[in-house]
Coordinates of N, CA, C and O in Angstrom, one line a residue:
G105 N 0.3 -7.1 -6.6 CA -0.5 -7.9 -7.5 C -1.7 -7.0 -7.5 O -2.0 -5.8 -7.4
D106 N -2.5 -7.2 -9.1 CA -3.9 -6.5 -9.2 C -4.9 -6.5 -8.1 O -5.7 -5.2 -8.3
K107 N -4.9 -7.2 -7.3 CA -5.7 -7.1 -6.2 C -5.2 -6.8 -4.6 O -6.0 -6.8 -3.9
G108 N -3.8 -6.3 -4.8 CA -3.7 -6.1 -3.4 C -3.0 -7.2 -2.7 O -2.9 -7.1 -1.5
A109 N -2.7 -8.4 -3.3 CA -2.5 -9.3 -2.6 C -1.1 -9.7 -2.1 O -0.6 -10.5 -1.7
G110 N -0.4 -8.8 -2.5 CA 1.2 -9.0 -2.4 C 2.0 -9.8 -3.4 O 3.0 -10.5 -3.0
D111 N 1.3 -10.2 -4.4 CA 1.8 -11.7 -5.2 C 2.1 -10.7 -6.7 O 1.9 -11.6 -7.6
G112 N 2.2 -9.6 -7.2 CA 2.4 -8.8 -8.2 C 3.7 -9.6 -8.7 O 4.1 -10.8 -8.2
P113 N 4.0 -9.6 -10.3 CA 5.0 -10.0 -10.7 C 6.6 -9.9 -10.5 O 7.4 -10.7 -10.6
A114 N 6.8 -8.6 -9.7 CA 7.7 -8.5 -8.8 C 8.3 -8.8 -7.7 O 9.1 -8.2 -7.0
A115 N 6.7 -9.4 -7.0 CA 7.0 -9.4 -5.4 C 8.4 -10.3 -4.8 O 8.7 -10.1 -4.1
D116 N 8.8 -10.9 -5.9 CA 9.8 -11.8 -5.1 C 11.1 -11.1 -5.2 O 12.1 -11.7 -4.7
R117 N 11.1 -10.2 -5.5 CA 12.5 -9.5 -6.0 C 12.6 -8.3 -5.0 O 13.7 -7.7 -4.8
F118 N 11.7 -8.1 -4.0 CA 11.7 -7.2 -3.1 C 12.8 -7.5 -2.0 O 12.4 -9.0 -1.7
P119 N 13.4 -6.7 -1.1 CA 13.9 -7.1 -0.2 C 13.1 -7.5 1.1 O 13.5 -8.7 2.0
V120 N 12.0 -6.9 1.2 CA 10.9 -7.2 2.0 C 9.8 -7.8 1.6 O 9.4 -6.9 0.6
A121 N 9.0 -8.5 1.8 CA 8.1 -9.1 1.0 C 6.7 -8.2 1.3 O 6.5 -7.6 2.1
P122 N 6.1 -8.0 0.1 CA 4.8 -7.1 -0.2 C 3.8 -7.5 1.0 O 3.6 -8.7 0.9
T123 N 3.2 -6.4 1.4 CA 2.2 -6.5 2.3 C 0.7 -7.2 1.3 O 0.7 -6.9 0.2
N124 N 0.1 -8.5 1.9 CA -1.1 -8.7 1.3 C -2.0 -7.9 2.0 O -2.6 -8.4 3.3
F125 N -2.6 -7.0 1.2 CA -3.6 -5.9 2.1 C -5.0 -6.4 1.9 O -6.1 -6.3 2.4
Q126 N -5.3 -8.0 1.2 CA -6.4 -8.6 1.6 C -6.7 -9.2 2.6 O -7.5 -9.1 3.4
A127 N -5.2 -9.8 3.6 CA -5.4 -10.0 4.3 C -5.0 -9.2 5.6 O -5.6 -9.7 6.8
E128 N -4.5 -8.0 5.3 CA -4.1 -7.1 6.4 C -4.5 -5.7 6.2 O -4.6 -5.5 4.8
Q129 N -5.0 -5.3 7.2 CA -5.8 -3.7 6.8 C -4.9 -2.6 7.8 O -5.1 -2.8 8.9
P130 N -4.0 -1.7 7.1 CA -3.1 -0.9 7.8 C -4.2 0.0 8.7 O -5.3 0.5 7.9
N131 N -3.8 0.6 9.8 CA -4.8 1.7 10.1 C -4.8 2.8 9.1 O -3.8 3.0 8.6
A132 N -5.7 3.9 9.3 CA -5.8 5.1 8.7 C -4.6 5.6 8.5 O -3.9 5.9 7.6
A133 N -3.7 6.1 9.9 CA -2.9 6.8 9.9 C -1.5 6.2 8.9 O -0.5 6.7 8.6
A134 N -1.4 4.9 9.6 CA -0.5 4.1 9.0 C -0.3 4.0 7.0 O 0.5 4.1 6.9
S135 N -1.6 3.6 6.7 CA -1.7 3.8 5.4 C -1.4 5.2 4.7 O -0.7 5.3 3.7
L136 N -1.8 6.1 5.2 CA -1.2 7.8 5.0 C 0.0 8.0 4.9 O 0.6 8.8 4.3
R137 N 0.7 7.3 6.2 CA 1.9 7.8 6.3 C 2.8 7.0 5.2 O 4.0 7.6 4.6
A138 N 2.5 5.7 4.9 CA 3.2 5.0 4.0 C 3.1 5.5 2.5 O 4.3 5.5 1.6
V139 N 2.0 6.2 2.2 CA 2.0 6.7 1.0 C 2.6 8.1 0.9 O 3.5 8.6 0.0
H140 N 2.5 8.9 1.9 CA 3.1 10.1 2.2 C 4.8 10.3 2.2 O 5.6 10.9 1.2
D141 N 5.2 9.3 3.0 CA 6.5 9.3 3.5 C 7.4 8.3 2.7 O 8.2 8.1 3.0
G142 N 6.7 7.1 2.1 CA 7.2 6.0 1.6 C 7.5 5.0 2.8 O 7.0 5.6 4.0
V143 N 8.3 3.9 2.5 CA 8.6 2.9 3.6 C 9.8 2.5 3.6 O 10.7 2.1 2.5
E144 N 10.5 3.1 5.0 CA 12.3 2.8 4.7 C 12.4 1.3 4.4 O 11.9 0.4 5.4
G145 N 13.3 1.3 3.8 CA 14.1 -0.4 3.6 C 13.2 -1.2 2.5 O 13.5 -2.3 2.4
T146 N 12.5 -0.6 1.5 CA 11.7 -1.2 0.6 C 11.8 0.1 -0.6 O 11.9 0.9 -0.4
P147 N 11.1 -0.8 -1.5 CA 11.0 0.3 -2.9 C 9.7 1.6 -2.8 O 9.8 2.0 -3.8
M148 N 8.8 1.4 -1.7 CA 7.9 2.2 -1.5 C 8.2 3.6 -1.3 O 9.1 4.1 -0.2
A149 N 8.3 4.5 -2.3 CA 8.7 5.7 -2.0 C 7.9 6.8 -1.8 O 6.5 6.5 -1.9
P150 N 8.1 8.1 -1.3 CA 7.0 9.0 -1.1 C 6.2 9.0 -2.1 O 7.1 9.3 -3.3
W151 N 5.2 9.8 -2.0 CA 4.4 10.5 -3.6 C 4.3 11.6 -3.3 O 3.2 12.3 -4.2
T152 N 4.5 12.6 -2.4 CA 4.2 13.8 -2.3 C 4.7 14.6 -3.5 O 4.1 15.6 -3.7
S153 N 5.6 14.4 -4.0 CA 5.8 15.0 -5.2 C 5.2 14.6 -6.7 O 5.0 15.6 -7.9
E154 N 4.4 13.6 -6.5 CA 3.4 13.3 -7.6 C 2.1 13.4 -7.4 O 1.2 13.5 -8.2
L155 N 1.5 13.5 -6.1 CA 0.3 13.3 -5.8 C -0.1 14.7 -4.8 O 0.6 14.8 -4.1
S156 N -1.2 15.1 -4.8 CA -1.9 16.0 -4.0 C -2.1 15.4 -2.7 O -2.4 14.3 -2.7
D157 N -2.2 16.1 -1.6 CA -2.7 15.6 -0.3 C -4.0 15.0 -0.6 O -4.3 13.8 -0.1
A158 N -5.1 15.3 -1.4 CA -6.3 14.7 -1.6 C -6.2 13.3 -2.4 O -7.0 12.1 -2.0
E159 N -5.1 13.4 -3.2 CA -5.0 12.1 -3.8 C -4.2 11.2 -3.1 O -4.4 10.0 -2.8
I160 N -3.5 11.5 -2.1 CA -2.7 10.5 -1.4 C -3.5 9.8 -0.1 O -3.9 8.7 0.2
N161 N -4.8 10.6 0.1 CA -5.4 10.4 0.9 C -6.5 9.1 0.3 O -7.0 8.3 1.0
A162 N -7.0 9.5 -1.0 CA -7.6 8.6 -1.5 C -6.8 7.2 -1.8 O -7.4 6.3 -1.9
V163 N -5.7 7.6 -2.3 CA -4.8 6.1 -2.6 C -4.8 5.2 -1.0 O -5.1 4.3 -1.0
A164 N -4.7 5.9 0.1 CA -4.4 5.6 1.6 C -5.9 4.7 1.7 O -6.1 3.4 2.3
Q165 N -6.9 5.3 1.2 CA -8.1 4.8 1.5 C -8.5 3.7 0.9 O -8.9 2.8 1.0
Y166 N -8.1 3.8 -0.7 CA -8.3 2.8 -1.3 C -7.6 1.5 -0.9 O -7.9 0.2 -1.1
V167 N -6.1 1.4 -0.4 CA -5.3 0.5 -0.2 C -6.2 -0.2 1.0 O -6.2 -1.6 1.1
R168 N -6.7 0.6 2.1 CA -7.3 0.0 3.0 C -8.7 -1.0 2.7 O -9.2 -1.5 3.5
G169 N -9.4 -0.3 1.5 CA -10.6 -1.1 1.3 C -10.3 -2.2 0.2 O -11.2 -3.0 0.2
L170 N -8.9 -2.7 0.3 CA -8.7 -4.2 -0.5 C -8.9 -5.2 0.7 O -8.8 -6.5 0.2
F171 N -9.0 -4.4 1.9 CA -8.8 -6.0 2.8 C -10.2 -6.6 2.8 O -11.2 -6.2 2.4
Q172 N -10.0 -8.2 2.9 CA -11.0 -8.9 2.6 C -11.3 -9.8 4.0 O -10.1 -10.6 4.3
P173 N -12.7 -9.4 5.0 CA -12.1 -10.7 6.1 C -11.8 -12.2 5.3 O -12.3 -12.4 4.6
G174 N -10.9 -12.7 6.4 CA -10.6 -14.2 6.1 C -9.4 -14.0 5.0 O -9.0 -14.9 4.6
G175 N -8.9 -13.0 4.8 CA -7.8 -13.0 3.8 C -7.9 -12.9 2.2 O -6.7 -12.8 1.6
G176 N -9.0 -13.0 1.8 CA -9.2 -12.8 0.2 C -8.6 -14.2 -0.2 O -8.5 -15.2 0.2
K177 N -8.3 -13.8 -1.8 CA -7.8 -15.2 -2.3 C -8.8 -16.1 -2.9 O -9.9 -16.1 -3.0

């Protein structure tokens, strides 16, 4: 969804439920790995052909910044 809660319009069509990044904050390494390598078994593809290393780092940090103590919403 728009605020990283894992509730976007296609969320119910994924074989694995999207992560609610308001409630869960991946560590920096896991966040970088997901953007860089993708997530096997999910629609999350690697972004290395579209984004520079600096952009991948920025996206990973952005996702970590969606976390809200208490789970948001």
